[in-house]
XYZ file of C-alpha atoms in Angstrom:
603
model
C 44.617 52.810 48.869
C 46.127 49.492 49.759
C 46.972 46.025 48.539
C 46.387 43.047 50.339
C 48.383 39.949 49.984
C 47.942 36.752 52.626
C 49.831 33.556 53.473
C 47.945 30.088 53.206
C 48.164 26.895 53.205
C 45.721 24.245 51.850
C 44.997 21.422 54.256
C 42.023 18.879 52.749
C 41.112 21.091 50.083
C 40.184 23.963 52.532
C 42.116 27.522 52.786
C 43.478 27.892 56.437
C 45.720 30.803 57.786
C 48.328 30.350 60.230
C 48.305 34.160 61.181
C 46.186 37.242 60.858
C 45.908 38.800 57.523
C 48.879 40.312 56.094
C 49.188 43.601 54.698
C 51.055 44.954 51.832
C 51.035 48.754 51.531
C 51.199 50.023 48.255
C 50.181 53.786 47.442
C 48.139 53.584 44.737
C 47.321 49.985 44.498
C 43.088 48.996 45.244
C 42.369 46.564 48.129
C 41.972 42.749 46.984
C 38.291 43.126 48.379
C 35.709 46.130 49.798
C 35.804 44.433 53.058
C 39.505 44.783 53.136
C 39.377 48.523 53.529
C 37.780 47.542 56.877
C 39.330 44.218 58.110
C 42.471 44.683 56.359
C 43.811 47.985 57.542
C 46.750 48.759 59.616
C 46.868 50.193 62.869
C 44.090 51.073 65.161
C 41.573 50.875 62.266
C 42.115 47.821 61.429
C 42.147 46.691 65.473
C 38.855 48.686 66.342
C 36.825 46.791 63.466
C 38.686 43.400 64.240
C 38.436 42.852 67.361
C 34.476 44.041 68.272
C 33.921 41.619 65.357
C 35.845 39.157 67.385
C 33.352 39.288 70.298
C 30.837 37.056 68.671
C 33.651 34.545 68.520
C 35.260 34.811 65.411
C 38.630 33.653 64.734
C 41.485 36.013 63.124
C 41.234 33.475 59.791
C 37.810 34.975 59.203
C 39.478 38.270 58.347
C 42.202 36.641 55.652
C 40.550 38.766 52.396
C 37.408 35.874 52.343
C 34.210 37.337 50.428
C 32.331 38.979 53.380
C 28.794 38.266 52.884
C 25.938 40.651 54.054
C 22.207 38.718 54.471
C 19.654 41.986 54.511
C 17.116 40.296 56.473
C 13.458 41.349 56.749
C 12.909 38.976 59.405
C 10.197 40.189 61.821
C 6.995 38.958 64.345
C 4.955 41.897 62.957
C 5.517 40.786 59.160
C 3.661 37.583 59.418
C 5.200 36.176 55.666
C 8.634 37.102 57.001
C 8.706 35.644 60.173
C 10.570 32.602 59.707
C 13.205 34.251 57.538
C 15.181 33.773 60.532
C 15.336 29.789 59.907
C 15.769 30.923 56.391
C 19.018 33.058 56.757
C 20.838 30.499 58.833
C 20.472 27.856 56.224
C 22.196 30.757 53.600
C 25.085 31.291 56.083
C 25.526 27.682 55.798
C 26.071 28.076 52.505
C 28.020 31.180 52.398
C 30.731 29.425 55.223
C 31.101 26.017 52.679
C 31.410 28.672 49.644
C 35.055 29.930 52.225
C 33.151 33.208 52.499
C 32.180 35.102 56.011
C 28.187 35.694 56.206
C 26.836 38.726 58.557
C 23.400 38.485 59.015
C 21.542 42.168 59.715
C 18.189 43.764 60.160
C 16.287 45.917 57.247
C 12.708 46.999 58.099
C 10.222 44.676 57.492
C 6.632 45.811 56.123
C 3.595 43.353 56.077
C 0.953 44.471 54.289
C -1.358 42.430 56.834
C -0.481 44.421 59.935
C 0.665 48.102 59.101
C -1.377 51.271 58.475
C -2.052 53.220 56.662
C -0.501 50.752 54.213
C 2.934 49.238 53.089
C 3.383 50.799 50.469
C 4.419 54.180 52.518
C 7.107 52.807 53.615
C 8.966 50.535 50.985
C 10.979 53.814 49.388
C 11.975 53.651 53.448
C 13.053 49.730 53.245
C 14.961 50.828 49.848
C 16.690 53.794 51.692
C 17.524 51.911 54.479
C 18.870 48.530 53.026
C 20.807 51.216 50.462
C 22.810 52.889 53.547
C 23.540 49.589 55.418
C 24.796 48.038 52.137
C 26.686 50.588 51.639
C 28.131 51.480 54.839
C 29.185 48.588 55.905
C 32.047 46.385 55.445
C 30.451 43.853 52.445
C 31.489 42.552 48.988
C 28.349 40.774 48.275
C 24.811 40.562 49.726
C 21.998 38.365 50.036
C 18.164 39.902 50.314
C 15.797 37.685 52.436
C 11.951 38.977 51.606
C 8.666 37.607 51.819
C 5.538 40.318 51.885
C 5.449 42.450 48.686
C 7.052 45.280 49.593
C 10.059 43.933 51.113
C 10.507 42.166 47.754
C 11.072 45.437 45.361
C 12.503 47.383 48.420
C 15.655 45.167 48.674
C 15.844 45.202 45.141
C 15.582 48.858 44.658
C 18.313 49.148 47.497
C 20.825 46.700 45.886
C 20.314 48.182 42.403
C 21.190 51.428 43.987
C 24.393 50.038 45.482
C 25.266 47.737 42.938
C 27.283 45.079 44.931
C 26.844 41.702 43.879
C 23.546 40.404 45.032
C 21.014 37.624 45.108
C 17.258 37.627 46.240
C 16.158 34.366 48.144
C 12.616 35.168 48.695
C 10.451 32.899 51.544
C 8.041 31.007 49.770
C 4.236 30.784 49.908
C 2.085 28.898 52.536
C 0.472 26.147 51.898
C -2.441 25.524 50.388
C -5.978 26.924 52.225
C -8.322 24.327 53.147
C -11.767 24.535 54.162
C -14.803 22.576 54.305
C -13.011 20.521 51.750
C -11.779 22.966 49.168
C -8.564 24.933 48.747
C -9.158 28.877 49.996
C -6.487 31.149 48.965
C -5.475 33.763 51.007
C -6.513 37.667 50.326
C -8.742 36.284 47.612
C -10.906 34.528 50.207
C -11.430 37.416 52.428
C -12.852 39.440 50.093
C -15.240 36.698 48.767
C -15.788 35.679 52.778
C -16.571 39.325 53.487
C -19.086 39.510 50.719
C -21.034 36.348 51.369
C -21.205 37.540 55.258
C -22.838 40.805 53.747
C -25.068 38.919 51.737
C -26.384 36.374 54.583
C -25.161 33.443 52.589
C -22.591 33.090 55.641
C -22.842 33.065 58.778
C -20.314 35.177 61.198
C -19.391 31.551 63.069
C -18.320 29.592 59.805
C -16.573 32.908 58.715
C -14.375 32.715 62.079
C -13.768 28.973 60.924
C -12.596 30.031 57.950
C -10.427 33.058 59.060
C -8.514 30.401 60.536
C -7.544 27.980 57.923
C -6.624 30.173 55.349
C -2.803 31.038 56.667
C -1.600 27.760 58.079
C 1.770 27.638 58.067
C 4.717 30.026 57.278
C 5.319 31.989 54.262
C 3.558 34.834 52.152
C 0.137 34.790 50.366
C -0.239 31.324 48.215
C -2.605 33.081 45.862
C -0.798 35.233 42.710
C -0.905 38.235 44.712
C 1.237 40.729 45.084
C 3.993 38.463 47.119
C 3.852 35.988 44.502
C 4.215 37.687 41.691
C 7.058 39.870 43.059
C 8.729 36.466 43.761
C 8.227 35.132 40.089
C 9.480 38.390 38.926
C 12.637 38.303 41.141
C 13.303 35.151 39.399
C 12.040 36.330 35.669
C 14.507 39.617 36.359
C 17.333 37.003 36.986
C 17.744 37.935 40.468
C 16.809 35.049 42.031
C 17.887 31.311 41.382
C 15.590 29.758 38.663
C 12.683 27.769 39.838
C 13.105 29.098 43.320
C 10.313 31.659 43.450
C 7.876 28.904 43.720
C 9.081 26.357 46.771
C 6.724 26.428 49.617
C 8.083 28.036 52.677
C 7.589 25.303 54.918
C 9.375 22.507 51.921
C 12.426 21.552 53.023
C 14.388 22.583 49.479
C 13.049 26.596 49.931
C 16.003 26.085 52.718
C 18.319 23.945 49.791
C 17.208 27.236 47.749
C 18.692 29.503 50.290
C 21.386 27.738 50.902
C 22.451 27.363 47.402
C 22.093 30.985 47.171
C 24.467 31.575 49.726
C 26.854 29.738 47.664
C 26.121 30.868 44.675
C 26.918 35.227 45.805
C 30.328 34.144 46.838
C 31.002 33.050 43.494
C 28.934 36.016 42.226
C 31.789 38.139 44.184
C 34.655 36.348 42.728
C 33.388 37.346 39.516
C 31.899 40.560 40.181
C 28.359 40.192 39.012
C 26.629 43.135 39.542
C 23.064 43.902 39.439
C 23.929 46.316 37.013
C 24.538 43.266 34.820
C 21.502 41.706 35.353
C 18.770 44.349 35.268
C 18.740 45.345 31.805
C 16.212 46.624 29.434
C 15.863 42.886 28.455
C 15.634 41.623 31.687
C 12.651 44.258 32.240
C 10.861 43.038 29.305
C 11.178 39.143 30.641
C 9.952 40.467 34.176
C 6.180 42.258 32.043
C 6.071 39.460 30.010
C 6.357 36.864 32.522
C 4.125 39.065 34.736
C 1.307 38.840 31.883
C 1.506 34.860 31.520
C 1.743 34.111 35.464
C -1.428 36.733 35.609
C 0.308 38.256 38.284
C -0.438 41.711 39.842
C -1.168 45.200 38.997
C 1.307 46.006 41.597
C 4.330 45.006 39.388
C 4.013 47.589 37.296
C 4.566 50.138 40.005
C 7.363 48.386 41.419
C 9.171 47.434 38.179
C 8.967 51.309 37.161
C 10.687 51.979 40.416
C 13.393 50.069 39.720
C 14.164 50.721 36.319
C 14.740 53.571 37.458
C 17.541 52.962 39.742
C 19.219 51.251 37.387
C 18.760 53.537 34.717
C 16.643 51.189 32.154
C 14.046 53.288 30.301
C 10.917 51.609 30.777
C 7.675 53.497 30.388
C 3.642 52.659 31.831
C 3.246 52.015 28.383
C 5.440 49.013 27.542
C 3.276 47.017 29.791
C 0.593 46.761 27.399
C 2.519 47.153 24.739
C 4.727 44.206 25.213
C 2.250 42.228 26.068
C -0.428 42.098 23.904
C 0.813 38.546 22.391
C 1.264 37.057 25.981
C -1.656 34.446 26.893
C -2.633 33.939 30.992
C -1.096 30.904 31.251
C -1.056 30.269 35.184
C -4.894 29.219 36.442
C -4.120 30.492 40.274
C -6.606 32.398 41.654
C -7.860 35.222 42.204
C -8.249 34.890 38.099
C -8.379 30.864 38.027
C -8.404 27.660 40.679
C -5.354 26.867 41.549
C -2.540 27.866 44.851
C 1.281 28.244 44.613
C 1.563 24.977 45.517
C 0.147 23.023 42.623
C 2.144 26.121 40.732
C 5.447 24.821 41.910
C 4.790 21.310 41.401
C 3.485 21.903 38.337
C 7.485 23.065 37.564
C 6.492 26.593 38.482
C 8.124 29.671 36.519
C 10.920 27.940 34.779
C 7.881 26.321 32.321
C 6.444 29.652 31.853
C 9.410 30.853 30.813
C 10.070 27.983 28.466
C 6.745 28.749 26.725
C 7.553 32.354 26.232
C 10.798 31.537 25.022
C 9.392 28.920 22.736
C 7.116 31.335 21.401
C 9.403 33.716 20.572
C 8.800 36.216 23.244
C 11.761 35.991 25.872
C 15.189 37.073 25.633
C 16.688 33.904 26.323
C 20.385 35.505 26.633
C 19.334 37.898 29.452
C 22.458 36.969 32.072
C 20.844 35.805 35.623
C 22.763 35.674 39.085
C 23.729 32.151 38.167
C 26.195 33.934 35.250
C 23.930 32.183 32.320
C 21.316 33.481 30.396
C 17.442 32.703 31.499
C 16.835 31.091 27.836
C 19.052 28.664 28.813
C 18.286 27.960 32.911
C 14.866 27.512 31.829
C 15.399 25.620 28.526
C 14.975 22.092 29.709
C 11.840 23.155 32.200
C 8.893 20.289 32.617
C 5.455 20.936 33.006
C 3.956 18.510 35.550
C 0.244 19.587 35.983
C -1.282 21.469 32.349
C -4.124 22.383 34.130
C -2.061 24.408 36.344
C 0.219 26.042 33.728
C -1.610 25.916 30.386
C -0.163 25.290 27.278
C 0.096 28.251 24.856
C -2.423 27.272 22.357
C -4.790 26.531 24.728
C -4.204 29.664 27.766
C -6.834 30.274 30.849
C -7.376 33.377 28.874
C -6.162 34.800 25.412
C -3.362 37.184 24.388
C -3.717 40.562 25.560
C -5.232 39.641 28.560
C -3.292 40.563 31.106
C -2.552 44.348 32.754
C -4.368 46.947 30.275
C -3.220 50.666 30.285
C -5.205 52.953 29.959
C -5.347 56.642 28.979
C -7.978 59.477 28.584
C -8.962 62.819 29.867
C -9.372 61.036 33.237
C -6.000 59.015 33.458
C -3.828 61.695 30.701
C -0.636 60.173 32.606
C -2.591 56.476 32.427
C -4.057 54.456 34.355
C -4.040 50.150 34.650
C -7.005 47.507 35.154
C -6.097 43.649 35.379
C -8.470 42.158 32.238
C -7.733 38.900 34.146
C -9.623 39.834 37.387
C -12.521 41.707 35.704
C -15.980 41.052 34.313
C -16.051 40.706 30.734
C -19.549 42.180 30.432
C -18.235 45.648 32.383
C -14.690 45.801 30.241
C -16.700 48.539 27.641
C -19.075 50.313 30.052
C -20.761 53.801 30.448
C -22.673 54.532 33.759
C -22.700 57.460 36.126
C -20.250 58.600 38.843
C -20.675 58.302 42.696
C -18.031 60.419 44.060
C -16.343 59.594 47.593
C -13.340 61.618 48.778
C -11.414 58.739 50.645
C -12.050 55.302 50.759
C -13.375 56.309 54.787
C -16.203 58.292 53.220
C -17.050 55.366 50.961
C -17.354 52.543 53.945
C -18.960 55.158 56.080
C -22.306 54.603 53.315
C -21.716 51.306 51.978
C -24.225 49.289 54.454
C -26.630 51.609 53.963
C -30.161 50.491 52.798
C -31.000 54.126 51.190
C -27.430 54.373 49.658
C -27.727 56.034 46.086
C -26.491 53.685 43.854
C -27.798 51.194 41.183
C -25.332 48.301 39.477
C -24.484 50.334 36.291
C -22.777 53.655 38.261
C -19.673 53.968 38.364
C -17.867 54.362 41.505
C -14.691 56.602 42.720
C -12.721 56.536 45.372
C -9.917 59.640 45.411
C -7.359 61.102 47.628
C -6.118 57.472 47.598
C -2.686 58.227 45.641
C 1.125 58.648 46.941
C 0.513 61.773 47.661
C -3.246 62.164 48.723
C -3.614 58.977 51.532
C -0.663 59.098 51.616
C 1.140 55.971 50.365
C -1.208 54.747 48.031
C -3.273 51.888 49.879
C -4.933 48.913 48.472
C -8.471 50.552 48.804
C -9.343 50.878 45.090
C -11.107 47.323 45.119
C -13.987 48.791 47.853
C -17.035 46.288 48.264
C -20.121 46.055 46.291
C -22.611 48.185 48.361
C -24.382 45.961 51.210
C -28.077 46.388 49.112
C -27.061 45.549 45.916
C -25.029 42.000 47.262
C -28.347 40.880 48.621
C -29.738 41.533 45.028
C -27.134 39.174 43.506
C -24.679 42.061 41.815
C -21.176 40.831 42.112
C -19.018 43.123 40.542
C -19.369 47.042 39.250
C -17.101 49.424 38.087
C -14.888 51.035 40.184
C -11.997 54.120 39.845
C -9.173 55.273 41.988
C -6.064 56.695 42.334
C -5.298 54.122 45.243
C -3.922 50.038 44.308
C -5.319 47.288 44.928
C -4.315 44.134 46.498
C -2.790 41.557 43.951
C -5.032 38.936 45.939
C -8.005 40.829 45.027
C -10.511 41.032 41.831
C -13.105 43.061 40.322
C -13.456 45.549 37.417
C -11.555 48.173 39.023
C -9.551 51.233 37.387
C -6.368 51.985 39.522
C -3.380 53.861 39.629
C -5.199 57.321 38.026
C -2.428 59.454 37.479
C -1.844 62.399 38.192
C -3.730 61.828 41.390
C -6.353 63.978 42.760
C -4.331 65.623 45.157
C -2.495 66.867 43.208
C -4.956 68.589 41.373
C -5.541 65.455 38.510
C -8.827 65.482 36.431
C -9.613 62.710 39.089
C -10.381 65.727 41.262
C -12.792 67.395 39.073
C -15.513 64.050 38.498
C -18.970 65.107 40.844
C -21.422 62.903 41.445
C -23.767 62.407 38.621
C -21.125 62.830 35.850
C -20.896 59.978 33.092
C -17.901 58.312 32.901
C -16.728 56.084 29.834
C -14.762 52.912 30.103
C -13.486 51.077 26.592
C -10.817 48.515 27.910
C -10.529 47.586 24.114
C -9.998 51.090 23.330
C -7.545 51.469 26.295
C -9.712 54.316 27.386
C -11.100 56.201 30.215
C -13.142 59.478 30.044
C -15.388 61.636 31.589
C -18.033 62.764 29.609
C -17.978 66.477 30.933
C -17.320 69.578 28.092
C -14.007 70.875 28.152
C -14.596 74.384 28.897
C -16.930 72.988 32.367
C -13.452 70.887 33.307
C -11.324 73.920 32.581
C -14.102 75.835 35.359
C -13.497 72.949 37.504
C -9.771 72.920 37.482
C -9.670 77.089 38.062
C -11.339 76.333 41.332
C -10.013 73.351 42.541
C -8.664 73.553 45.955
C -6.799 70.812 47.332
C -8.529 68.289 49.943
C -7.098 70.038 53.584
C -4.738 67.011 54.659
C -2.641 66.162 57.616
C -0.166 68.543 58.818
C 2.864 66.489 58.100
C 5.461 69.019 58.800
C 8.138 67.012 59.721
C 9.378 62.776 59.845
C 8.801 60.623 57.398
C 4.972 61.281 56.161
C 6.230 64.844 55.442
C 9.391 63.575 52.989
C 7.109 61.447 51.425
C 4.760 63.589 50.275
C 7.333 65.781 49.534
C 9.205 63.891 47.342
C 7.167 60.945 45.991
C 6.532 60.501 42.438
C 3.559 59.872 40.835
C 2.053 56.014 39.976
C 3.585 56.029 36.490
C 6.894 56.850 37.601
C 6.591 53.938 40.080
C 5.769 56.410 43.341
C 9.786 56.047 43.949
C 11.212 59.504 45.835
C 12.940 61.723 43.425
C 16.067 62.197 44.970
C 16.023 58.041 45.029
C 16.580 57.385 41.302
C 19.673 56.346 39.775
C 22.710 54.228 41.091
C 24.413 55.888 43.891
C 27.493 52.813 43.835
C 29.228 51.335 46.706
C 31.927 53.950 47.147
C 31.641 55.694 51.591
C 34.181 57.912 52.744
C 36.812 56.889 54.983
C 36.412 57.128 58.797
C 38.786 58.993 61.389
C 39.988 56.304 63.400
């Protein structure tokens, strides 16, 4: 290994180079930076990396041992919440240049959950994998992650965790505010109430098409507390991202002060070799459930959380997210559980006052270090709350302790199973009614609109083969409408079951994440129509009412669903090496940090 020295001189407080890097070769001695293995070698090494750099017009100063500064970027047309993250990654090389760092902008696969099929959530292990090898491969000291739609959120994360280079998420801010016919319409939330009142004739298909159309009006990610929103606000509970900068609209000219801060900030972060390996701790994971419960933020954290605790090597279990929160109020009236849009959220003072009042009531650990070097106790000590009706006061919540994600466990769900208390019915939390069996979410749609469908508001119905595994991917299907008939009679909500997610934009009294999945031969797989099934929220229970000997007949002949013949690309690693829901549906070859460290090339 080498050691790199350089010659400088200071002219109005900036470093300038009157030559090329200089290079000191000493056996034995580590390079002054990572990126110096690269741009400071001797020889034709050193010459072959230099000079294609050079043909985007950089100058030989750029290559003096400055902090070079990778922006993963999940910019893309066919990610609709990303697409101006283009805009938003110029503003953070502005900051990484006035920091005296070099910034190198470059491409990690974007997935929208609004365009792609069968669903995101296939491929974020792919964005992780990805954004792990170009991290590492490349010639960087420090990176900045650019997401906007959920998945690219916990991807980048998972990827930098893996690396463990100093990093900082600057995440692209909601859109503003629906409107229509005079109200605010949040998006996600509003198609599924849109959809319903179509179904029931209370809407007609023209005001519908009206609607479609005011509900994403200007750039960013979902403006409800979906699953974008919440992964934000946990990016910045985690300490990953800069406080109070979950929260700025995309289109407000400070998300672009945010990003360009940030691109200050990670050159710093490399000059003191902050790692995320500081900042995701077993505290920091506590903060993120916590903060998740107050904000009444999405089911979907908890799979994504899992999945990165375990790259980093945190134990965290399904079962600290109800156990840790259990004295945690909602706090945060945004729909789909209250009123209110990410706007009024972040100028209500956004997550920085929700962390406040968990610190102030004892419940965050205020010393957990963030990407700013301090602890969160402290960046959020002094945080104002502008608007109470937007983020509640503790003593008097949207909805009391213990209301947020429930886990729940049973013969049916023996590896658990989650419901958000926030987004159901109180009068269906302890219910008993009778199954309706569909094998995929297709064979459920294929009946729904049907007049004759078998169904009445008290069954119970189940949607399987939804899980990693099973769809595969694990789609947001779980939250399937209320059959046609029984929307024209006035029911609104019933209980539903699967193994598949739901949308964090979405609502209802519906059981996800059933683990182990039916595919893989769960107790999901053994419900038949007609079978009672049990649901005590309270109790933190789910059952099916079937003897144990008649399961134990089931489970002897249980044949798996015939699937797909994914014998090779990416659907057939997936299924072959995802994990199930309460491991976070991460691959297993995926956990654990892998570090920086590449071998050296030949030239």
């Amino acid at each position: 290994m080498w050691r790199y020295t350089k010659t400088q001189r200071v002219r109005g407080g900036h470093r300038t180079f009157a030559h090329g890097p200089e290079v000191d070769m000493d056996a034995g001695a580590e390079p002054a930076r990572r990126s110096q293995e690269w741009f400071g070698a001797q020889g034709r090494s050193g010459m072959v990396y230099r000079s294609w750099m050079r043909n985007q017009g950089h100058g030989p100063e750029v290559f003096d041992g400055r902090p070079v500064i990778g922006i993963a970027s999940t910019w893309s047309e066919l990610a609709p919440c990303n697409a101006h993250l283009d805009r938003v990654a110029e503003s953070v090389k502005q900051g990484v240049w006035q920091a005296g760092g070099f910034p190198l902008v470059f491409p990690v696969m974007a997935t929208g959950e609004t365009l792609m099929r069968p669903t995101a959530m296939l491929y974020r292990n792919l964005v992780a994998m990805v954004g792990e090898e170009l991290m590492r491969a490349n010639p960087l000291d420090g990176v900045v992650l650019l997401s906007g739609c959920d998945k690219t959120t916990p991807g980048l994360l998972m990827a930098a965790a893996s690396v463990d280079l100093p990093a900082i998420m600057v995440t692209g801010g909601p859109m503003l505010n629906g409107k229509f016919q005079g109200a605010d319409v949040g998006s996600g939330t509003h198609v599924w109430k849109f959809e319903a009142e179509v179904k029931a004739g209370r809407m007609s298909a023209a005001e519908c098409a009206v609607a479609e159309g005011c509900m994403a009006r200007s750039n960013g990610h979902c403006m409800t507390m979906g699953t974008a929103s919440t992964m934000a606000c946990l990016a910045e509970a985690l300490g990953m991202q800069l406080p109070g900068s979950a929260s700025w609209p995309a289109v407000d000219a400070r998300r672009y002060e945010t990003a360009q801060a940030a691109g200050r900030r990670i050159v710093a972060m490399v000059e003191e070799d902050l790692r995320p390996s500081a900042v995701l701790t077993r505290a920091a994971f506590e903060n993120a459930i916590r903060a998740n419960a107050a904000i009444g933020g999405s089911t979907n954290a908890v799979l994504h959380l899992l999945a990165l605790a375990g790259r980093v090597g945190v134990e965290l279990s399904l079962g600290d997210f109800d156990a840790l929160v259990r004295r945690v109020p909602t706090l945060v009236d945004l729909m789909p559980t209250g009123r209110f849009l990410m706007e009024d959220f972040c100028y209500a003072g956004g997550l920085p006052v929700v962390l406040r009042r968990l610190a102030e009531a004892g419940l965050l650990h205020g010393d957990a270090v963030t990407v700013t070097g301090r602890g969160i106790g402290a960046e959020s000590a002094a945080a104002a709350c502008w608007n109470d009706d937007v983020i509640r006061p503790w003593d008097e919540p949207l909805q009391a302790a213990g209301s947020g994600t429930a886990v729940l466990g049973g013969n049916l769900c023996p590896r658990g199973a989650v419901l958000k208390q926030s987004a159901a019915s109180p009068h269906l939390l302890v219910h008993e009614g009778r199954a309706v069996v569909f094998e995929s979410p297709e064979d459920y749609h294929a009946v729904c609109d049907d007049d004759d469908l078998d169904m009445s508001a008290e069954d119970v119905i189940v949607v399987r083969g939804a899980g990693p595994k099973g769809y595969p991917g694990m789609p947001e299907v779980a939250n399937v409408p209320i059959p046609t008939r029984l929307l024209r009679q006035g029911v609104t909500d019933m209980v539903r079951i699967s193994d598949g997610r739901m949308s964090g934009t979405g609502f209802g009294t519906v059981v996800l994440h059933v683990s182990p999945e039916a595919a893989v031969g769960g107790p999901l797989a053994l419900v038949r129509t007609g079978d009672l099934i049990r649901l005590d929220v309270p109790g933190r229970t789910l059952d099916l009412l079937v003897p144990d000997e008649e399961l134990t007949r089931r489970a002897v002949a249980w044949t798996d669903r015939p699937q797909a013949a994914d014998r090779s690309g990416y659907r057939w690693l997936y299924r072959a090496h995802v994990q199930q829901a309460d491991q976070g549906a991460d691959f297993d070859f995926l956990t654990g940090c892998r570090g920086s460290e590449v071998p050296r090339d030949s030239h």
